[in-house]
Amino acid sequence: MYGLIMEWSDVRIFLAVARGGSFGSAARALKVSHPTVGRRIAVLTGDTGQPLFRRTANGLVLTDAGDSILAIAEAMESAAFAVERRLTGASESLEGILRISAADWFAAHVLAPILAELVRIHPGITPEVIAGYRLLDLSRRDADVAFRIVPFAEPDIVQRRLMTMRYGLYGTRATARRVQKDSASVGLIVMDTAQSYFPDVAWLRDKYPRARRAFTSTSRSVQAQMCAQGAGLAVLPRALGDAVPGLTLIDPDDAPPSRDIWVGYHRDLRQMDRLRVMLDIASARLTA
């Protein structure tokens, strides 16, 4: 193995297989064909003279030889991402793709007008929104910038609190009438078990302890639609709940806890002009 020069393209495939446990998962992650993955791993195996993976009932796992180069391969990956971030961050061109991570409701009801203004002023910039709750790795360029309801704990992330988002209790008019008569007769629409610690979930259950859990989803947009269908009560961001036809705000004087919205990006991208102009527009609209 000594004297072997591993190409970065092969290292990426090696790491994808190690993380995914199969050629198929690596191919999907890297957007290449299944045969390409198998062919490159075969070349690596031939070059090293030792198998890097062995098959088990649960998929491919690293051999001792594969495990011995894993940390080195990960260091190569970190270095490659650092080069990419530095080159991208030094770009002074107001054109190209800007990858943005945000929850679906925030992207649709808060970011949409900001991004519309961005492309109207700078038509060369193409926003690419990755909507969902998965916390993407900014150091790997999974996204250029992320909007979250929790602060960033990762190293080398420039972050700040952008705004405070108000939340409200919503239901249809019929649901609102039922809950006044008998709170146990209505269902609660909440986050799933993994997000059961959210402050709004605790607030809703404390407010209606006799009500049953009727529906769960990680998507606030899905919660809002189920709420509009009369499935029960839901705590929603005001930006979302106020925009959905058929929903009415219940007892606005007794509001659920609000949440801070944080924005963050890797420090290597702090000079990226297309990121800076988007953040300028967001700050002007959301912090006013």
PDB file of C-alpha atoms in Angstrom:
ATOM      1  CA  MET A   1       0.000   0.000   0.000  1.00  0.00           C
ATOM      2  CA  TYR A   2       2.931   2.259   0.604  1.00  0.00           C
ATOM      3  CA  GLY A   3       3.753   4.505  -2.355  1.00  0.00           C
ATOM      4  CA  LEU A   4       0.129   4.414  -3.502  1.00  0.00           C
ATOM      5  CA  ILE A   5      -1.287   7.772  -4.601  1.00  0.00           C
ATOM      6  CA  MET A   6      -5.033   7.836  -4.081  1.00  0.00           C
ATOM      7  CA  GLU A   7      -7.008  10.199  -6.263  1.00  0.00           C
ATOM      8  CA  TRP A   8      -9.595  12.384  -4.537  1.00  0.00           C
ATOM      9  CA  SER A   9     -12.384  11.026  -6.766  1.00  0.00           C
ATOM     10  CA  ASP A  10     -11.617   7.516  -5.504  1.00  0.00           C
ATOM     11  CA  VAL A  11     -11.391   8.689  -1.914  1.00  0.00           C
ATOM     12  CA  ARG A  12     -14.894  10.186  -2.192  1.00  0.00           C
ATOM     13  CA  ILE A  13     -16.223   6.834  -3.394  1.00  0.00           C
ATOM     14  CA  PHE A  14     -14.383   4.943  -0.655  1.00  0.00           C
ATOM     15  CA  LEU A  15     -15.872   7.216   2.024  1.00  0.00           C
ATOM     16  CA  ALA A  16     -19.380   7.038   0.539  1.00  0.00           C
ATOM     17  CA  VAL A  17     -19.292   3.228   0.612  1.00  0.00           C
ATOM     18  CA  ALA A  18     -17.898   3.212   4.148  1.00  0.00           C
ATOM     19  CA  ARG A  19     -20.698   5.516   5.317  1.00  0.00           C
ATOM     20  CA  GLY A  20     -23.548   3.987   3.342  1.00  0.00           C
ATOM     21  CA  GLY A  21     -22.630   0.340   3.671  1.00  0.00           C
ATOM     22  CA  SER A  22     -23.290  -0.506   0.005  1.00  0.00           C
ATOM     23  CA  PHE A  23     -22.355   0.418  -3.538  1.00  0.00           C
ATOM     24  CA  GLY A  24     -25.943   1.463  -4.196  1.00  0.00           C
ATOM     25  CA  SER A  25     -26.107   3.977  -1.345  1.00  0.00           C
ATOM     26  CA  ALA A  26     -22.729   5.409  -2.372  1.00  0.00           C
ATOM     27  CA  ALA A  27     -23.902   5.753  -5.972  1.00  0.00           C
ATOM     28  CA  ARG A  28     -27.032   7.629  -4.874  1.00  0.00           C
ATOM     29  CA  ALA A  29     -25.084   9.908  -2.547  1.00  0.00           C
ATOM     30  CA  LEU A  30     -22.533  10.818  -5.213  1.00  0.00           C
ATOM     31  CA  LYS A  31     -24.989  10.763  -8.144  1.00  0.00           C
ATOM     32  CA  VAL A  32     -22.916   8.276 -10.117  1.00  0.00           C
ATOM     33  CA  SER A  33     -23.773   4.829 -11.461  1.00  0.00           C
ATOM     34  CA  HIS A  34     -23.635   1.663  -9.394  1.00  0.00           C
ATOM     35  CA  PRO A  35     -21.069   0.061 -11.761  1.00  0.00           C
ATOM     36  CA  THR A  36     -18.834   3.138 -11.434  1.00  0.00           C
ATOM     37  CA  VAL A  37     -18.668   2.697  -7.677  1.00  0.00           C
ATOM     38  CA  GLY A  38     -17.917  -0.998  -7.961  1.00  0.00           C
ATOM     39  CA  ARG A  39     -15.262  -0.405 -10.617  1.00  0.00           C
ATOM     40  CA  ARG A  40     -13.415   2.255  -8.598  1.00  0.00           C
ATOM     41  CA  ILE A  41     -13.472   0.168  -5.422  1.00  0.00           C
ATOM     42  CA  ALA A  42     -12.101  -2.773  -7.431  1.00  0.00           C
ATOM     43  CA  VAL A  43      -9.289  -0.531  -8.720  1.00  0.00           C
ATOM     44  CA  LEU A  44      -8.491   0.632  -5.186  1.00  0.00           C
ATOM     45  CA  THR A  45      -8.469  -2.950  -3.969  1.00  0.00           C
ATOM     46  CA  GLY A  46      -6.121  -3.936  -6.781  1.00  0.00           C
ATOM     47  CA  ASP A  47      -3.819  -0.973  -6.180  1.00  0.00           C
ATOM     48  CA  THR A  48      -3.575  -1.606  -2.443  1.00  0.00           C
ATOM     49  CA  GLY A  49      -3.346  -5.371  -2.785  1.00  0.00           C
ATOM     50  CA  GLN A  50      -5.778  -5.724   0.112  1.00  0.00           C
ATOM     51  CA  PRO A  51      -9.574  -5.773   0.308  1.00  0.00           C
ATOM     52  CA  LEU A  52     -10.970  -2.581   1.841  1.00  0.00           C
ATOM     53  CA  PHE A  53     -14.472  -3.949   2.524  1.00  0.00           C
ATOM     54  CA  ARG A  54     -16.025  -7.270   3.414  1.00  0.00           C
ATOM     55  CA  ARG A  55     -19.610  -8.317   2.930  1.00  0.00           C
ATOM     56  CA  THR A  56     -21.841  -9.075   5.911  1.00  0.00           C
ATOM     57  CA  ALA A  57     -25.546  -9.718   6.344  1.00  0.00           C
ATOM     58  CA  ASN A  58     -25.947  -6.004   7.128  1.00  0.00           C
ATOM     59  CA  GLY A  59     -23.952  -4.731   4.150  1.00  0.00           C
ATOM     60  CA  LEU A  60     -20.354  -3.779   3.492  1.00  0.00           C
ATOM     61  CA  VAL A  61     -18.045  -3.068   6.438  1.00  0.00           C
ATOM     62  CA  LEU A  62     -14.436  -1.960   6.516  1.00  0.00           C
ATOM     63  CA  THR A  63     -11.653  -4.489   6.762  1.00  0.00           C
ATOM     64  CA  ASP A  64      -8.622  -3.749   8.915  1.00  0.00           C
ATOM     65  CA  ALA A  65      -6.908  -2.314   5.838  1.00  0.00           C
ATOM     66  CA  GLY A  66      -9.887  -0.107   5.055  1.00  0.00           C
ATOM     67  CA  ASP A  67     -10.150   1.034   8.635  1.00  0.00           C
ATOM     68  CA  SER A  68      -6.460   1.938   8.682  1.00  0.00           C
ATOM     69  CA  ILE A  69      -6.916   4.533   5.924  1.00  0.00           C
ATOM     70  CA  LEU A  70     -10.317   5.882   7.007  1.00  0.00           C
ATOM     71  CA  ALA A  71      -8.963   8.780   9.091  1.00  0.00           C
ATOM     72  CA  ILE A  72      -6.542   9.755   6.305  1.00  0.00           C
ATOM     73  CA  ALA A  73      -9.351   9.680   3.742  1.00  0.00           C
ATOM     74  CA  GLU A  74     -11.506  11.873   5.991  1.00  0.00           C
ATOM     75  CA  ALA A  75      -8.625  14.332   6.352  1.00  0.00           C
ATOM     76  CA  MET A  76      -8.335  14.476   2.554  1.00  0.00           C
ATOM     77  CA  GLU A  77     -12.078  15.143   2.375  1.00  0.00           C
ATOM     78  CA  SER A  78     -11.842  17.984   4.906  1.00  0.00           C
ATOM     79  CA  ALA A  79      -8.971  19.526   2.967  1.00  0.00           C
ATOM     80  CA  ALA A  80     -10.865  19.261  -0.332  1.00  0.00           C
ATOM     81  CA  PHE A  81     -13.939  20.939   1.168  1.00  0.00           C
ATOM     82  CA  ALA A  82     -11.731  23.670   2.647  1.00  0.00           C
ATOM     83  CA  VAL A  83     -10.226  24.399  -0.785  1.00  0.00           C
ATOM     84  CA  GLU A  84     -13.703  24.543  -2.328  1.00  0.00           C
ATOM     85  CA  ARG A  85     -15.015  26.874   0.403  1.00  0.00           C
ATOM     86  CA  ARG A  86     -12.035  29.209   0.130  1.00  0.00           C
ATOM     87  CA  LEU A  87     -12.331  29.483  -3.645  1.00  0.00           C
ATOM     88  CA  THR A  88     -16.097  29.943  -3.504  1.00  0.00           C
ATOM     89  CA  GLY A  89     -15.878  32.418  -0.645  1.00  0.00           C
ATOM     90  CA  ALA A  90     -13.419  34.563  -2.583  1.00  0.00           C
ATOM     91  CA  SER A  91     -15.835  34.904  -5.489  1.00  0.00           C
ATOM     92  CA  GLU A  92     -16.816  38.499  -6.223  1.00  0.00           C
ATOM     93  CA  SER A  93     -19.312  37.543  -8.904  1.00  0.00           C
ATOM     94  CA  LEU A  94     -23.010  38.199  -8.307  1.00  0.00           C
ATOM     95  CA  GLU A  95     -23.964  35.101 -10.214  1.00  0.00           C
ATOM     96  CA  GLY A  96     -24.130  31.371  -9.639  1.00  0.00           C
ATOM     97  CA  ILE A  97     -25.986  29.022  -7.313  1.00  0.00           C
ATOM     98  CA  LEU A  98     -26.636  29.947  -3.680  1.00  0.00           C
ATOM     99  CA  ARG A  99     -27.631  26.866  -1.660  1.00  0.00           C
ATOM    100  CA  ILE A 100     -29.989  27.683   1.214  1.00  0.00           C
ATOM    101  CA  SER A 101     -31.157  25.310   3.948  1.00  0.00           C
ATOM    102  CA  ALA A 102     -34.407  26.062   5.787  1.00  0.00           C
ATOM    103  CA  ALA A 103     -37.571  24.415   7.072  1.00  0.00           C
ATOM    104  CA  ASP A 104     -40.254  24.076   4.423  1.00  0.00           C
ATOM    105  CA  TRP A 105     -42.663  26.575   6.023  1.00  0.00           C
ATOM    106  CA  PHE A 106     -39.891  29.147   6.543  1.00  0.00           C
ATOM    107  CA  ALA A 107     -38.732  28.821   2.949  1.00  0.00           C
ATOM    108  CA  ALA A 108     -42.274  29.149   1.582  1.00  0.00           C
ATOM    109  CA  HIS A 109     -43.685  31.895   3.782  1.00  0.00           C
ATOM    110  CA  VAL A 110     -40.660  33.904   4.963  1.00  0.00           C
ATOM    111  CA  LEU A 111     -37.811  33.426   2.497  1.00  0.00           C
ATOM    112  CA  ALA A 112     -39.841  33.412  -0.728  1.00  0.00           C
ATOM    113  CA  PRO A 113     -40.307  37.216  -0.961  1.00  0.00           C
ATOM    114  CA  ILE A 114     -36.681  37.742   0.046  1.00  0.00           C
ATOM    115  CA  LEU A 115     -35.431  35.416  -2.675  1.00  0.00           C
ATOM    116  CA  ALA A 116     -37.803  36.969  -5.213  1.00  0.00           C
ATOM    117  CA  GLU A 117     -36.299  40.375  -4.465  1.00  0.00           C
ATOM    118  CA  LEU A 118     -32.795  38.894  -4.662  1.00  0.00           C
ATOM    119  CA  VAL A 119     -33.251  37.482  -8.179  1.00  0.00           C
ATOM    120  CA  ARG A 120     -35.068  40.635  -9.318  1.00  0.00           C
ATOM    121  CA  ILE A 121     -32.084  42.777  -8.317  1.00  0.00           C
ATOM    122  CA  HIS A 122     -29.404  40.207  -9.224  1.00  0.00           C
ATOM    123  CA  PRO A 123     -30.800  37.890 -11.935  1.00  0.00           C
ATOM    124  CA  GLY A 124     -27.479  36.090 -12.235  1.00  0.00           C
ATOM    125  CA  ILE A 125     -27.920  34.519  -8.794  1.00  0.00           C
ATOM    126  CA  THR A 126     -29.839  31.233  -8.659  1.00  0.00           C
ATOM    127  CA  PRO A 127     -31.165  30.390  -5.174  1.00  0.00           C
ATOM    128  CA  GLU A 128     -31.384  26.655  -4.515  1.00  0.00           C
ATOM    129  CA  VAL A 129     -33.544  25.971  -1.457  1.00  0.00           C
ATOM    130  CA  ILE A 130     -33.081  22.685   0.412  1.00  0.00           C
ATOM    131  CA  ALA A 131     -36.284  22.521   2.448  1.00  0.00           C
ATOM    132  CA  GLY A 132     -36.452  20.226   5.464  1.00  0.00           C
ATOM    133  CA  TYR A 133     -35.556  19.758   9.109  1.00  0.00           C
ATOM    134  CA  ARG A 134     -32.310  17.862   8.601  1.00  0.00           C
ATOM    135  CA  LEU A 135     -29.399  19.915   9.907  1.00  0.00           C
ATOM    136  CA  LEU A 136     -27.026  20.019   6.950  1.00  0.00           C
ATOM    137  CA  ASP A 137     -23.246  20.123   7.347  1.00  0.00           C
ATOM    138  CA  LEU A 138     -22.083  23.584   6.278  1.00  0.00           C
ATOM    139  CA  SER A 139     -18.418  22.573   6.411  1.00  0.00           C
ATOM    140  CA  ARG A 140     -19.125  19.993   3.669  1.00  0.00           C
ATOM    141  CA  ARG A 141     -20.919  22.583   1.509  1.00  0.00           C
ATOM    142  CA  ASP A 142     -24.215  20.692   1.893  1.00  0.00           C
ATOM    143  CA  ALA A 143     -25.527  24.257   1.913  1.00  0.00           C
ATOM    144  CA  ASP A 144     -23.965  27.717   1.773  1.00  0.00           C
ATOM    145  CA  VAL A 145     -26.237  29.211   4.410  1.00  0.00           C
ATOM    146  CA  ALA A 146     -28.810  27.808   6.816  1.00  0.00           C
ATOM    147  CA  PHE A 147     -31.764  29.222   8.735  1.00  0.00           C
ATOM    148  CA  ARG A 148     -32.597  27.338  11.943  1.00  0.00           C
ATOM    149  CA  ILE A 149     -34.598  27.638  15.155  1.00  0.00           C
ATOM    150  CA  VAL A 150     -31.578  26.485  17.189  1.00  0.00           C
ATOM    151  CA  PRO A 151     -28.109  28.056  17.388  1.00  0.00           C
ATOM    152  CA  PHE A 152     -25.240  26.428  15.520  1.00  0.00           C
ATOM    153  CA  ALA A 153     -22.869  24.290  17.575  1.00  0.00           C
ATOM    154  CA  GLU A 154     -20.453  23.432  14.767  1.00  0.00           C
ATOM    155  CA  PRO A 155     -16.976  25.023  14.713  1.00  0.00           C
ATOM    156  CA  ASP A 156     -16.083  27.804  12.263  1.00  0.00           C
ATOM    157  CA  ILE A 157     -19.701  28.878  11.727  1.00  0.00           C
ATOM    158  CA  VAL A 158     -20.534  32.586  11.607  1.00  0.00           C
ATOM    159  CA  GLN A 159     -24.013  32.940  13.098  1.00  0.00           C
ATOM    160  CA  ARG A 160     -26.431  35.484  14.481  1.00  0.00           C
ATOM    161  CA  ARG A 161     -29.984  35.692  15.710  1.00  0.00           C
ATOM    162  CA  LEU A 162     -31.950  37.063  12.792  1.00  0.00           C
ATOM    163  CA  MET A 163     -35.429  37.476  14.246  1.00  0.00           C
ATOM    164  CA  THR A 164     -37.969  36.171  16.734  1.00  0.00           C
ATOM    165  CA  MET A 165     -40.806  34.179  15.197  1.00  0.00           C
ATOM    166  CA  ARG A 166     -44.191  34.378  16.917  1.00  0.00           C
ATOM    167  CA  TYR A 167     -46.306  31.239  17.187  1.00  0.00           C
ATOM    168  CA  GLY A 168     -50.045  30.868  17.575  1.00  0.00           C
ATOM    169  CA  LEU A 169     -52.718  28.285  18.309  1.00  0.00           C
ATOM    170  CA  TYR A 170     -54.828  27.447  15.248  1.00  0.00           C
ATOM    171  CA  GLY A 171     -57.884  25.452  14.293  1.00  0.00           C
ATOM    172  CA  THR A 172     -60.951  25.713  12.104  1.00  0.00           C
ATOM    173  CA  ARG A 173     -63.906  27.710  13.413  1.00  0.00           C
ATOM    174  CA  ALA A 174     -65.688  24.434  14.143  1.00  0.00           C
ATOM    175  CA  THR A 175     -62.676  23.147  16.087  1.00  0.00           C
ATOM    176  CA  ALA A 176     -62.534  26.416  18.039  1.00  0.00           C
ATOM    177  CA  ARG A 177     -66.195  26.032  19.033  1.00  0.00           C
ATOM    178  CA  ARG A 178     -65.685  22.402  20.098  1.00  0.00           C
ATOM    179  CA  VAL A 179     -62.675  23.157  22.257  1.00  0.00           C
ATOM    180  CA  GLN A 180     -64.639  25.808  24.160  1.00  0.00           C
ATOM    181  CA  LYS A 181     -67.317  23.237  25.015  1.00  0.00           C
ATOM    182  CA  ASP A 182     -65.081  20.257  25.759  1.00  0.00           C
ATOM    183  CA  SER A 183     -61.308  20.377  25.318  1.00  0.00           C
ATOM    184  CA  ALA A 184     -61.101  16.580  25.454  1.00  0.00           C
ATOM    185  CA  SER A 185     -63.213  16.330  22.308  1.00  0.00           C
ATOM    186  CA  VAL A 186     -60.531  17.752  20.018  1.00  0.00           C
ATOM    187  CA  GLY A 187     -57.254  16.243  18.854  1.00  0.00           C
ATOM    188  CA  LEU A 188     -53.796  17.737  19.056  1.00  0.00           C
ATOM    189  CA  ILE A 189     -51.568  18.063  15.993  1.00  0.00           C
ATOM    190  CA  VAL A 190     -47.945  17.984  17.120  1.00  0.00           C
ATOM    191  CA  MET A 191     -44.391  17.187  16.063  1.00  0.00           C
ATOM    192  CA  ASP A 192     -43.329  13.542  16.054  1.00  0.00           C
ATOM    193  CA  THR A 193     -41.621  11.798  18.964  1.00  0.00           C
ATOM    194  CA  ALA A 194     -38.135  12.971  17.970  1.00  0.00           C
ATOM    195  CA  GLN A 195     -39.268  16.626  18.266  1.00  0.00           C
ATOM    196  CA  SER A 196     -41.504  16.116  21.296  1.00  0.00           C
ATOM    197  CA  TYR A 197     -39.196  18.337  23.358  1.00  0.00           C
ATOM    198  CA  PHE A 198     -40.134  21.439  21.330  1.00  0.00           C
ATOM    199  CA  PRO A 199     -41.511  24.204  23.613  1.00  0.00           C
ATOM    200  CA  ASP A 200     -44.745  24.515  21.625  1.00  0.00           C
ATOM    201  CA  VAL A 201     -45.469  20.787  22.054  1.00  0.00           C
ATOM    202  CA  ALA A 202     -45.110  21.052  25.830  1.00  0.00           C
ATOM    203  CA  TRP A 203     -47.226  24.225  25.863  1.00  0.00           C
ATOM    204  CA  LEU A 204     -50.043  22.591  23.872  1.00  0.00           C
ATOM    205  CA  ARG A 205     -50.124  19.473  26.032  1.00  0.00           C
ATOM    206  CA  ASP A 206     -50.092  21.535  29.224  1.00  0.00           C
ATOM    207  CA  LYS A 207     -52.945  23.693  27.938  1.00  0.00           C
ATOM    208  CA  TYR A 208     -55.100  20.728  26.902  1.00  0.00           C
ATOM    209  CA  PRO A 209     -54.031  17.804  29.127  1.00  0.00           C
ATOM    210  CA  ARG A 210     -57.194  15.782  28.403  1.00  0.00           C
ATOM    211  CA  ALA A 211     -56.970  16.105  24.630  1.00  0.00           C
ATOM    212  CA  ARG A 212     -55.680  13.177  22.609  1.00  0.00           C
ATOM    213  CA  ARG A 213     -52.803  13.277  20.141  1.00  0.00           C
ATOM    214  CA  ALA A 214     -54.542  13.083  16.765  1.00  0.00           C
ATOM    215  CA  PHE A 215     -51.730  13.564  14.243  1.00  0.00           C
ATOM    216  CA  THR A 216     -47.949  13.975  14.183  1.00  0.00           C
ATOM    217  CA  SER A 217     -45.580  15.245  11.506  1.00  0.00           C
ATOM    218  CA  THR A 218     -42.148  16.823  11.294  1.00  0.00           C
ATOM    219  CA  SER A 219     -43.554  19.193   8.651  1.00  0.00           C
ATOM    220  CA  ARG A 220     -45.284  22.333   9.887  1.00  0.00           C
ATOM    221  CA  SER A 221     -46.857  22.732   6.451  1.00  0.00           C
ATOM    222  CA  VAL A 222     -48.450  19.284   6.715  1.00  0.00           C
ATOM    223  CA  GLN A 223     -49.624  20.096  10.245  1.00  0.00           C
ATOM    224  CA  ALA A 224     -51.240  23.280   8.947  1.00  0.00           C
ATOM    225  CA  GLN A 225     -53.096  21.431   6.197  1.00  0.00           C
ATOM    226  CA  MET A 226     -54.346  18.749   8.584  1.00  0.00           C
ATOM    227  CA  CYS A 227     -55.447  21.494  10.949  1.00  0.00           C
ATOM    228  CA  ALA A 228     -57.367  23.185   8.114  1.00  0.00           C
ATOM    229  CA  GLN A 229     -59.055  19.834   7.422  1.00  0.00           C
ATOM    230  CA  GLY A 230     -60.457  19.878  10.966  1.00  0.00           C
ATOM    231  CA  ALA A 231     -58.155  17.191  12.398  1.00  0.00           C
ATOM    232  CA  GLY A 232     -57.481  19.201  15.557  1.00  0.00           C
ATOM    233  CA  LEU A 233     -55.556  22.050  17.120  1.00  0.00           C
ATOM    234  CA  ALA A 234     -52.024  22.948  16.056  1.00  0.00           C
ATOM    235  CA  VAL A 235     -49.381  25.388  17.210  1.00  0.00           C
ATOM    236  CA  LEU A 236     -47.918  26.978  14.091  1.00  0.00           C
ATOM    237  CA  PRO A 237     -45.550  29.829  13.232  1.00  0.00           C
ATOM    238  CA  ARG A 238     -47.710  32.902  12.655  1.00  0.00           C
ATOM    239  CA  ALA A 239     -46.130  33.375   9.213  1.00  0.00           C
ATOM    240  CA  LEU A 240     -47.563  29.990   8.239  1.00  0.00           C
ATOM    241  CA  GLY A 241     -50.813  29.822  10.190  1.00  0.00           C
ATOM    242  CA  ASP A 242     -51.999  33.285   9.123  1.00  0.00           C
ATOM    243  CA  ALA A 243     -51.449  32.362   5.464  1.00  0.00           C
ATOM    244  CA  VAL A 244     -53.420  29.093   5.337  1.00  0.00           C
ATOM    245  CA  PRO A 245     -57.078  29.472   4.277  1.00  0.00           C
ATOM    246  CA  GLY A 246     -59.571  27.986   6.708  1.00  0.00           C
ATOM    247  CA  LEU A 247     -57.452  28.468   9.831  1.00  0.00           C
ATOM    248  CA  THR A 248     -58.387  30.831  12.615  1.00  0.00           C
ATOM    249  CA  LEU A 249     -56.136  32.083  15.399  1.00  0.00           C
ATOM    250  CA  ILE A 250     -57.480  30.886  18.751  1.00  0.00           C
ATOM    251  CA  ASP A 251     -57.024  32.957  21.912  1.00  0.00           C
ATOM    252  CA  PRO A 252     -54.245  35.274  20.672  1.00  0.00           C
ATOM    253  CA  ASP A 253     -53.811  36.697  24.186  1.00  0.00           C
ATOM    254  CA  ASP A 254     -52.544  33.303  25.397  1.00  0.00           C
ATOM    255  CA  ALA A 255     -49.787  32.711  22.861  1.00  0.00           C
ATOM    256  CA  PRO A 256     -47.387  29.757  22.721  1.00  0.00           C
ATOM    257  CA  PRO A 257     -43.686  30.469  23.250  1.00  0.00           C
ATOM    258  CA  SER A 258     -41.953  32.217  20.366  1.00  0.00           C
ATOM    259  CA  ARG A 259     -38.758  30.879  18.767  1.00  0.00           C
ATOM    260  CA  ASP A 260     -35.588  32.641  17.658  1.00  0.00           C
ATOM    261  CA  ILE A 261     -34.479  32.212  14.052  1.00  0.00           C
ATOM    262  CA  TRP A 262     -30.728  31.857  13.577  1.00  0.00           C
ATOM    263  CA  VAL A 263     -28.780  32.221  10.339  1.00  0.00           C
ATOM    264  CA  GLY A 264     -25.330  30.751   9.876  1.00  0.00           C
ATOM    265  CA  TYR A 265     -22.661  30.056   7.262  1.00  0.00           C
ATOM    266  CA  HIS A 266     -19.075  28.806   7.245  1.00  0.00           C
ATOM    267  CA  ARG A 267     -16.510  31.525   7.921  1.00  0.00           C
ATOM    268  CA  ASP A 268     -14.711  30.660   4.665  1.00  0.00           C
ATOM    269  CA  LEU A 269     -17.760  32.004   2.788  1.00  0.00           C
ATOM    270  CA  ARG A 270     -17.980  35.347   4.585  1.00  0.00           C
ATOM    271  CA  GLN A 271     -16.666  37.210   1.509  1.00  0.00           C
ATOM    272  CA  MET A 272     -19.020  35.494  -0.963  1.00  0.00           C
ATOM    273  CA  ASP A 273     -20.860  38.399  -2.571  1.00  0.00           C
ATOM    274  CA  ARG A 274     -24.037  36.516  -3.512  1.00  0.00           C
ATOM    275  CA  LEU A 275     -24.370  35.335   0.080  1.00  0.00           C
ATOM    276  CA  ARG A 276     -23.792  38.810   1.457  1.00  0.00           C
ATOM    277  CA  VAL A 277     -26.408  40.490  -0.727  1.00  0.00           C
ATOM    278  CA  MET A 278     -29.004  37.848   0.213  1.00  0.00           C
ATOM    279  CA  LEU A 279     -28.291  38.361   3.905  1.00  0.00           C
ATOM    280  CA  ASP A 280     -28.539  42.138   3.472  1.00  0.00           C
ATOM    281  CA  ILE A 281     -32.027  41.777   1.979  1.00  0.00           C
ATOM    282  CA  ALA A 282     -33.050  39.274   4.670  1.00  0.00           C
ATOM    283  CA  SER A 283     -31.832  41.545   7.436  1.00  0.00           C
ATOM    284  CA  ALA A 284     -33.632  44.574   6.002  1.00  0.00           C
ATOM    285  CA  ARG A 285     -36.923  42.683   5.702  1.00  0.00           C
ATOM    286  CA  LEU A 286     -36.867  40.546   8.839  1.00  0.00           C
ATOM    287  CA  THR A 287     -35.217  42.717  11.473  1.00  0.00           C
ATOM    288  CA  ALA A 288     -37.288  45.820  10.762  1.00  0.00           C
TER     289      ALA A 288
END
